[in-house]
mmCIF file of C-alpha atoms and ligand atoms in Angstrom:
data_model
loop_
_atom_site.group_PDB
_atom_site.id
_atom_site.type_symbol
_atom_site.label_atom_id
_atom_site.label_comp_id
_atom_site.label_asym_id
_atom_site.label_seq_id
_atom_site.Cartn_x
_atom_site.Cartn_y
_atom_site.Cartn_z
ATOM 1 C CA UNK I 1 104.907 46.262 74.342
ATOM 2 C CA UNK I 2 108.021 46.993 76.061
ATOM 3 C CA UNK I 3 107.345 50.838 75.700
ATOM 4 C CA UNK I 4 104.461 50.952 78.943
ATOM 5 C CA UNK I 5 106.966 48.704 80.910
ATOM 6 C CA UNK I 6 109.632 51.299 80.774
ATOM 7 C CA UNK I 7 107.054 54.102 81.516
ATOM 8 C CA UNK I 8 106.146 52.046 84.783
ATOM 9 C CA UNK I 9 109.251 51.519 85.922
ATOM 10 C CA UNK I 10 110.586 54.506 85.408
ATOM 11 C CA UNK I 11 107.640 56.042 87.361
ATOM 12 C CA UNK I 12 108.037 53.708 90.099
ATOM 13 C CA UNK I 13 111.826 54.846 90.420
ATOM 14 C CA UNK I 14 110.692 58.104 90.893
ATOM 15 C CA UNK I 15 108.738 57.573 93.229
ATOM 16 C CA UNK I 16 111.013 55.555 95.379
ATOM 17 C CA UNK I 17 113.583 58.197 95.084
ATOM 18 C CA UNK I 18 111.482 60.901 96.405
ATOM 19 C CA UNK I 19 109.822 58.499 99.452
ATOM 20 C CA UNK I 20 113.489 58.494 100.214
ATOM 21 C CA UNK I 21 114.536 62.043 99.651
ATOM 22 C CA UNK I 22 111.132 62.607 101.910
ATOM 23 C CA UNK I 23 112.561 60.397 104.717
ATOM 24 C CA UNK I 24 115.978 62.401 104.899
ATOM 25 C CA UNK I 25 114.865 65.557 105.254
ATOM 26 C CA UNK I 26 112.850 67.932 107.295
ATOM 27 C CA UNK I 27 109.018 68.035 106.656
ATOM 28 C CA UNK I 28 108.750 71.394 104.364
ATOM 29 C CA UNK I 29 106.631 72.928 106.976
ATOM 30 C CA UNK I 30 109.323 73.072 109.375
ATOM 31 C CA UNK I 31 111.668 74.795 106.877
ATOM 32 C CA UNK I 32 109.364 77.347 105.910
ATOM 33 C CA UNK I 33 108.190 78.632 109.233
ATOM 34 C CA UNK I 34 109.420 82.060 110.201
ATOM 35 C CA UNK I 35 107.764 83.510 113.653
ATOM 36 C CA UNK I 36 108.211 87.494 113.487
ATOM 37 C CA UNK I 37 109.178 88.731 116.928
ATOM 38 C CA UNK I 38 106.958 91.470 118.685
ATOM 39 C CA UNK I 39 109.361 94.159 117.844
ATOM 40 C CA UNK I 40 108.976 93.032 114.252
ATOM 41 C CA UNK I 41 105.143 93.212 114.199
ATOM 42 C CA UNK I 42 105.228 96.802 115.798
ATOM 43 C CA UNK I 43 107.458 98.024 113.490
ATOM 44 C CA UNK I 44 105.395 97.181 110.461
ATOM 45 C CA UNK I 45 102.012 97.987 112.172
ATOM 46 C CA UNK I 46 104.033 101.545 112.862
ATOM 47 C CA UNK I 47 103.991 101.849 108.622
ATOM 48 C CA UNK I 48 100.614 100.597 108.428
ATOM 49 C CA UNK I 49 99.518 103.374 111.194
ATOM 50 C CA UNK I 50 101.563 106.218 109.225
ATOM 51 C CA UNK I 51 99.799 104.731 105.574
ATOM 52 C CA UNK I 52 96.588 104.634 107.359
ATOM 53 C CA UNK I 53 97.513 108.740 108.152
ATOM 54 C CA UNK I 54 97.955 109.485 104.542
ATOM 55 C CA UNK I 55 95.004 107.553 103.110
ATOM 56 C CA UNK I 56 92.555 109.443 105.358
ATOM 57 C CA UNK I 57 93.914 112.736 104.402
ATOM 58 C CA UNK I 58 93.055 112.086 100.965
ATOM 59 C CA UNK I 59 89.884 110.303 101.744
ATOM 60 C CA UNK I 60 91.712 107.656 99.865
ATOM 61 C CA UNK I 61 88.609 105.315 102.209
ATOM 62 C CA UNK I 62 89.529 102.461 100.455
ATOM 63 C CA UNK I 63 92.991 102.272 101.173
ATOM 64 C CA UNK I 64 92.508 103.714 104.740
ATOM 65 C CA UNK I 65 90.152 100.556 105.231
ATOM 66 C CA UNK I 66 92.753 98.267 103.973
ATOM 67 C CA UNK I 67 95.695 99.865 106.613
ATOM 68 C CA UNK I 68 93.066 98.977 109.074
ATOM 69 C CA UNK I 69 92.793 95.786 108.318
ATOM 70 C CA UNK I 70 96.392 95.508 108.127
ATOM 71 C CA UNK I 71 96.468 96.787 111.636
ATOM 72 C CA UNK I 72 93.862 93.952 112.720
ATOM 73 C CA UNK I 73 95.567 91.199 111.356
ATOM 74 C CA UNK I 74 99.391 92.327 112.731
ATOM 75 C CA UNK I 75 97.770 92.495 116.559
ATOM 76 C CA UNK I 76 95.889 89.270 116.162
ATOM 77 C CA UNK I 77 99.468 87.782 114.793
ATOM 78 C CA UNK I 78 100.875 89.533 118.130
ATOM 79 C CA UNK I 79 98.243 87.524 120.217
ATOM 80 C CA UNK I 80 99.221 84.429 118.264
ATOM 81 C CA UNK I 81 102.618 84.465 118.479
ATOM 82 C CA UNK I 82 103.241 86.612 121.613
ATOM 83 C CA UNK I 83 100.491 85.455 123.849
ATOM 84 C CA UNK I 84 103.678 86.351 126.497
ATOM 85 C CA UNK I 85 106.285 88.569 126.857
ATOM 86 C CA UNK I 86 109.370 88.046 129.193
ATOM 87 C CA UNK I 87 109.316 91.668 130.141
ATOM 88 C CA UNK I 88 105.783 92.271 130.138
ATOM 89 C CA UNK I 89 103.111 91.284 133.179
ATOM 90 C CA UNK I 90 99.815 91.064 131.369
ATOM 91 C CA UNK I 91 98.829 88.667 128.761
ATOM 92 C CA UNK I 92 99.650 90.355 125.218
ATOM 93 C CA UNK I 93 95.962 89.155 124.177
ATOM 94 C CA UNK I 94 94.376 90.693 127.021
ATOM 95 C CA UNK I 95 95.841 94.317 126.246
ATOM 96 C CA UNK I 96 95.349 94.400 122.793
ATOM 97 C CA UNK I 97 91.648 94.026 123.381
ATOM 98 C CA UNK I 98 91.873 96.463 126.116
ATOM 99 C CA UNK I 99 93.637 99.365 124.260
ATOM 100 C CA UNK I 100 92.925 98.798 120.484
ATOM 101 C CA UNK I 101 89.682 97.354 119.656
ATOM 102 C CA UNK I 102 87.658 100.194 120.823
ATOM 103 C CA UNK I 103 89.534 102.843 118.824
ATOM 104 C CA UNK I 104 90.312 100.527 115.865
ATOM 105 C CA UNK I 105 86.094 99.789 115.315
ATOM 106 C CA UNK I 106 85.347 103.564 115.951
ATOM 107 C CA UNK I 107 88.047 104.445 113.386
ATOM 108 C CA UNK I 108 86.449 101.965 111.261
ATOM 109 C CA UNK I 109 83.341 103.481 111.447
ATOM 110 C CA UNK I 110 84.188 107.103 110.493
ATOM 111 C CA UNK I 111 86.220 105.416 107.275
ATOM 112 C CA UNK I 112 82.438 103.616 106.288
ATOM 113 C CA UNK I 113 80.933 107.118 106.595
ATOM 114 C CA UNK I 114 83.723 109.234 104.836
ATOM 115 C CA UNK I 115 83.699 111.538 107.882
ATOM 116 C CA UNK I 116 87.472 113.552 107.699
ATOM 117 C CA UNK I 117 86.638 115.001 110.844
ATOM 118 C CA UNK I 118 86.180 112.379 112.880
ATOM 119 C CA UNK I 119 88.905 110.386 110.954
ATOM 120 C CA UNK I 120 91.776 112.594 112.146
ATOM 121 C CA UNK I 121 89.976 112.409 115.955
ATOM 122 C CA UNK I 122 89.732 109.200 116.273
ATOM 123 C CA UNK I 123 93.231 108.655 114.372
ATOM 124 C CA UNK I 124 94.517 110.501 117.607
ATOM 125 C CA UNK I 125 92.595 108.478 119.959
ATOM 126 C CA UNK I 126 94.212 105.429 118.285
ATOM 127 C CA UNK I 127 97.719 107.026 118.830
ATOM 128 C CA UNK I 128 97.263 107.985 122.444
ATOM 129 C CA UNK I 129 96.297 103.766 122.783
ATOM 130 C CA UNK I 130 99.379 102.758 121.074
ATOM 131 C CA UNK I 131 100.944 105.009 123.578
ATOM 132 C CA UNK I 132 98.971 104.008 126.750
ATOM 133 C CA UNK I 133 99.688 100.172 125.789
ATOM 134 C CA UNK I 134 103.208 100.971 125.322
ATOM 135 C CA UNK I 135 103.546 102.875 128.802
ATOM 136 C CA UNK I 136 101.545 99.787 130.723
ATOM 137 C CA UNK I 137 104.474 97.753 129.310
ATOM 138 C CA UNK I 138 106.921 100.030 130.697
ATOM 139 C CA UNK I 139 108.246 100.477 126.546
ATOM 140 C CA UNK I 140 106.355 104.556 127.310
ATOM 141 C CA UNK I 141 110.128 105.483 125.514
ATOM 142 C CA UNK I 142 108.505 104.190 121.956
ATOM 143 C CA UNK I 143 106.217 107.225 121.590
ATOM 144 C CA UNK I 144 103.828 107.256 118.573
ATOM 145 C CA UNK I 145 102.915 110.494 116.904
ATOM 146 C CA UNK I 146 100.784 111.757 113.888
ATOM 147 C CA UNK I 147 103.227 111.349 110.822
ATOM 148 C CA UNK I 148 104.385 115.021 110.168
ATOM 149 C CA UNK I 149 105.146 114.055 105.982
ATOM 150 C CA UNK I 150 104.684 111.525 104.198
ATOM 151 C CA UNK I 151 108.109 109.006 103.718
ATOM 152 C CA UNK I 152 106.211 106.708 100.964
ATOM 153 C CA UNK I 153 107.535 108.541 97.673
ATOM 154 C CA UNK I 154 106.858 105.541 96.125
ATOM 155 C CA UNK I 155 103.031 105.240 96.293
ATOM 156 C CA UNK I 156 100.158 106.863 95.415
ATOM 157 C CA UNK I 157 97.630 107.971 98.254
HETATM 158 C C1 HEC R 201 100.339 95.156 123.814
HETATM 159 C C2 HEC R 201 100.294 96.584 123.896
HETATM 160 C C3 HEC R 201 100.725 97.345 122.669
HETATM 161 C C4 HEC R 201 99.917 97.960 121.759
HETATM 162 C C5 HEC R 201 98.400 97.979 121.747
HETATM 163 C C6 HEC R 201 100.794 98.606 120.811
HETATM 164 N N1 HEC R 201 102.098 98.359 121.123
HETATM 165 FE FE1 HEC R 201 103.704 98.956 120.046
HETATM 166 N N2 HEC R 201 104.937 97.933 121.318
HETATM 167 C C7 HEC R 201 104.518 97.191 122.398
HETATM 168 C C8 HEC R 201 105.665 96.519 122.971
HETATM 169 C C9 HEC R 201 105.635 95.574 124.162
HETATM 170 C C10 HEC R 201 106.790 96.896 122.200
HETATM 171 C C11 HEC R 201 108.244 96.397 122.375
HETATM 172 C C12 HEC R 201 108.329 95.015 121.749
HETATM 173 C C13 HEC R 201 109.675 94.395 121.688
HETATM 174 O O1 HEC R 201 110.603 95.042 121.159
HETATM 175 O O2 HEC R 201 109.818 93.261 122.130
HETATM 176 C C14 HEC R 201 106.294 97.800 121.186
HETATM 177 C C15 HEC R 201 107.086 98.425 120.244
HETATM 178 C C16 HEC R 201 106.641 99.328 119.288
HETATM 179 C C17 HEC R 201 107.481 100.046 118.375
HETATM 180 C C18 HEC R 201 109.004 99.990 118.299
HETATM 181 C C19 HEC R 201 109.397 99.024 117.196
HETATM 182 C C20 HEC R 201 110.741 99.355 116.602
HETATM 183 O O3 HEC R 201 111.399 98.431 116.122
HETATM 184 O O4 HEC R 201 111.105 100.531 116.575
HETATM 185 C C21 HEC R 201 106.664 100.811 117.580
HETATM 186 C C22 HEC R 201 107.098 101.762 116.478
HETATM 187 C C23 HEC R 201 105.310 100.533 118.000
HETATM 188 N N3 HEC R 201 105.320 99.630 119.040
HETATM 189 C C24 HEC R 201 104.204 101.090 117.386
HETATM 190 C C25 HEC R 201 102.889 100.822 117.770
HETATM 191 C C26 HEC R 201 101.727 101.390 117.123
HETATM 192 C C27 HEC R 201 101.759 102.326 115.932
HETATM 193 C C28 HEC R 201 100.641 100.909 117.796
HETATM 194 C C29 HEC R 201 99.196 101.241 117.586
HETATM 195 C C30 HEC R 201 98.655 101.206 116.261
HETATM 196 C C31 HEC R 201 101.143 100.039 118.855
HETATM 197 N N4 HEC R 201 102.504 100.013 118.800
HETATM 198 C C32 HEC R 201 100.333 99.382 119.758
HETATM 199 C C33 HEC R 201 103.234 97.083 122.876
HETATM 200 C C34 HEC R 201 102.108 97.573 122.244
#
């Protein structure tokens, strides 16, 4: 009989001693959370535009799909985190949907047909909008371009 008793109150120090750890610290949320800047999310949505390159060249579709998605979900964090910009005019929201949906979802579409052709056209069109968002922002000096070789020795397109 004494056996349970120890269990219990063994259990119930525990649990006072993390209620009070709890109460000293920092919810873990607030730890945790990490806000990429802008510059940050370009940069990476820069790889995922070179990858996306690559993958269409080899009619790699799959992959090509998932860079685009990639792509999607780094502007929509850009919109999230960055609905302003201290430098910039326009909302960050507002110019996204202006200069990449249209050439994202018509990319899109020649990756669902397999169509190389109109991949690498469209894959321009997509360039020249990074560009035209970047000179509306007066940041025209970061100048996209169609990767000339590919930099990722170490995966397979
Ligand atoms: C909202 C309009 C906008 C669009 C659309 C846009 N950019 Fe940017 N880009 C910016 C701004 C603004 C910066 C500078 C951000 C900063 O440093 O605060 C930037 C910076 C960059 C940089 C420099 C980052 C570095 O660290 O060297 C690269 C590379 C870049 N963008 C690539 C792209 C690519 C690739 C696309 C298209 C797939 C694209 N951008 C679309 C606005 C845009």
């Amino acid at each position: 009989m004494k056996f349970p008793f120890i269990r219990i109150s063994q259990t119930f120090a525990a649990a006072v001693l993390l209620t009070a750890c709890a109460s000293h610290h920092p919810p873990v949320s607030e730890l945790t959370q990490f806000t990429p800047g802008l510059g940050e999310i370009m940069a990476q949505s820069a790889v995922r535009h070179a990858k996306l390159w690559f993958a269409g060249r080899a009619q790699n579709w799959e992959l090509a799909a998932y860079e685009i998605d990639e792509l999607h979900e780094g502007f929509e964090d850009a919109s999230k985190f960055h609905p302003t910009h201290k430098d910039i005019k326009q909302p960050i929201p507002e110019l996204i949907a202006r200069y990449m949906d249209q050439p994202l979802a018509e990319l899109e579409q020649a990756i669902k047909d397999k169509n190389t052709q109109a991949f690498s056209e469209r894959y321009d069109h997509l360039t020249a909008s990074c560009n035209a968002c970047h000179q509306a922002t007066d940041f025209g000096f970061n100048k996209v371009i169609q990767p000339s070789f590919n930099p990722f020795a170490n995966q397979s397109f």
